[in-house]
Amino acid sequence: MRRREFRHAFRPGRLVAGLSVLTAALLYGGDAAGAWHTPWFVAFPVVFGGLVLAGTVAALHYMVRRRRARSTASRENTGAPASTSGSQAMK
């Protein structure tokens, strides 16, 4: 089965970081609109906690991608060697 190629790679760490900042913005937006009261110090744990979580998610995603690339490369290298004739031959 052929794998789909996208324009950009999926970055779950950036997604989590963006969602944490968006959450802080929505909390203060609701406070400004008068829907609820949000204390001034709430932004620090929401944003910094989100950034720590984003870093963790990015590190896990990196490890999974490396492991998957290593296993794919080891499966591809078990076949017959490429031909040395033609214009791509090393001299």
mmCIF file of C-alpha atoms in Angstrom:
data_model
loop_
_atom_site.group_PDB
_atom_site.id
_atom_site.type_symbol
_atom_site.label_atom_id
_atom_site.label_comp_id
_atom_site.label_asym_id
_atom_site.label_seq_id
_atom_site.Cartn_x
_atom_site.Cartn_y
_atom_site.Cartn_z
ATOM 1 C CA MET A 1 0.000 0.000 0.000
ATOM 2 C CA ARG A 2 1.340 3.423 -0.940
ATOM 3 C CA ARG A 3 1.896 5.984 1.783
ATOM 4 C CA ARG A 4 0.392 9.457 1.354
ATOM 5 C CA GLU A 5 2.834 12.321 1.122
ATOM 6 C CA PHE A 6 1.838 15.645 2.631
ATOM 7 C CA ARG A 7 3.329 19.098 2.156
ATOM 8 C CA HIS A 8 4.467 19.312 5.766
ATOM 9 C CA ALA A 9 5.315 16.741 8.389
ATOM 10 C CA PHE A 10 2.928 16.339 11.313
ATOM 11 C CA ARG A 11 4.371 17.979 14.445
ATOM 12 C CA PRO A 12 2.367 16.924 17.512
ATOM 13 C CA GLY A 13 4.586 18.961 19.860
ATOM 14 C CA ARG A 14 3.699 22.159 18.044
ATOM 15 C CA LEU A 15 0.042 21.183 18.125
ATOM 16 C CA VAL A 16 0.111 20.754 21.912
ATOM 17 C CA ALA A 17 2.008 24.029 22.392
ATOM 18 C CA GLY A 18 -0.481 25.892 20.223
ATOM 19 C CA LEU A 19 -3.426 24.406 22.059
ATOM 20 C CA SER A 20 -2.013 25.428 25.449
ATOM 21 C CA VAL A 21 -1.509 29.040 24.336
ATOM 22 C CA LEU A 22 -4.961 29.039 22.733
ATOM 23 C CA THR A 23 -6.441 27.764 26.004
ATOM 24 C CA ALA A 24 -4.835 30.630 27.920
ATOM 25 C CA ALA A 25 -6.149 33.105 25.339
ATOM 26 C CA LEU A 26 -9.670 31.669 25.591
ATOM 27 C CA LEU A 27 -9.570 31.849 29.389
ATOM 28 C CA TYR A 28 -8.644 35.531 29.335
ATOM 29 C CA GLY A 29 -11.044 36.200 26.462
ATOM 30 C CA GLY A 30 -13.889 34.797 28.539
ATOM 31 C CA ASP A 31 -12.738 36.948 31.450
ATOM 32 C CA ALA A 32 -12.679 40.062 29.252
ATOM 33 C CA ALA A 33 -16.163 39.289 27.917
ATOM 34 C CA GLY A 34 -17.480 38.915 31.453
ATOM 35 C CA ALA A 35 -18.417 35.239 31.142
ATOM 36 C CA TRP A 36 -16.213 34.240 34.101
ATOM 37 C CA HIS A 37 -13.359 35.505 36.241
ATOM 38 C CA THR A 38 -9.828 34.278 35.529
ATOM 39 C CA PRO A 39 -7.071 35.215 38.011
ATOM 40 C CA TRP A 40 -3.967 36.847 36.536
ATOM 41 C CA PHE A 41 -1.623 33.976 37.496
ATOM 42 C CA VAL A 42 -3.531 31.242 35.641
ATOM 43 C CA ALA A 43 -1.628 31.838 32.404
ATOM 44 C CA PHE A 44 1.704 30.691 33.853
ATOM 45 C CA PRO A 45 0.801 27.079 34.695
ATOM 46 C CA VAL A 46 -1.368 26.707 31.584
ATOM 47 C CA VAL A 47 1.295 27.952 29.155
ATOM 48 C CA PHE A 48 4.370 26.514 30.870
ATOM 49 C CA GLY A 49 2.664 23.211 31.603
ATOM 50 C CA GLY A 50 1.604 23.058 27.965
ATOM 51 C CA LEU A 51 5.153 23.771 26.824
ATOM 52 C CA VAL A 52 6.553 21.013 29.033
ATOM 53 C CA LEU A 53 3.922 18.625 27.697
ATOM 54 C CA ALA A 54 4.697 19.754 24.129
ATOM 55 C CA GLY A 55 8.395 19.056 24.641
ATOM 56 C CA THR A 56 7.610 15.595 25.974
ATOM 57 C CA VAL A 57 5.292 14.832 23.062
ATOM 58 C CA ALA A 58 7.874 16.108 20.552
ATOM 59 C CA ALA A 59 10.607 13.931 22.092
ATOM 60 C CA LEU A 60 8.381 10.843 21.995
ATOM 61 C CA HIS A 61 7.394 11.558 18.400
ATOM 62 C CA TYR A 62 11.070 11.944 17.455
ATOM 63 C CA MET A 63 11.963 8.601 19.053
ATOM 64 C CA VAL A 64 9.084 6.843 17.277
ATOM 65 C CA ARG A 65 10.077 8.331 13.912
ATOM 66 C CA ARG A 66 13.726 7.294 14.369
ATOM 67 C CA ARG A 67 12.767 3.760 15.346
ATOM 68 C CA ARG A 68 10.378 3.473 12.400
ATOM 69 C CA ALA A 69 13.009 4.821 9.969
ATOM 70 C CA ARG A 70 15.619 2.415 11.327
ATOM 71 C CA SER A 71 13.319 -0.590 10.952
ATOM 72 C CA THR A 72 12.297 0.474 7.437
ATOM 73 C CA ALA A 73 15.934 0.957 6.410
ATOM 74 C CA SER A 74 16.943 -2.447 7.765
ATOM 75 C CA ARG A 75 14.132 -4.126 5.813
ATOM 76 C CA GLU A 76 15.084 -2.312 2.610
ATOM 77 C CA ASN A 77 18.768 -3.275 2.855
ATOM 78 C CA THR A 78 18.122 -7.032 2.910
ATOM 79 C CA GLY A 79 17.446 -7.279 -0.833
ATOM 80 C CA ALA A 80 19.846 -7.746 -3.719
ATOM 81 C CA PRO A 81 22.445 -5.023 -4.269
ATOM 82 C CA ALA A 82 21.842 -2.388 -6.899
ATOM 83 C CA SER A 83 23.366 -2.803 -10.324
ATOM 84 C CA THR A 84 26.730 -1.131 -10.880
ATOM 85 C CA SER A 85 26.176 -0.584 -14.578
ATOM 86 C CA GLY A 86 24.731 2.614 -15.958
ATOM 87 C CA SER A 87 25.201 6.293 -15.288
ATOM 88 C CA GLN A 88 24.810 6.011 -11.494
ATOM 89 C CA ALA A 89 27.828 3.704 -11.028
ATOM 90 C CA MET A 90 30.499 4.859 -8.606
ATOM 91 C CA LYS A 91 33.968 5.277 -10.128
#
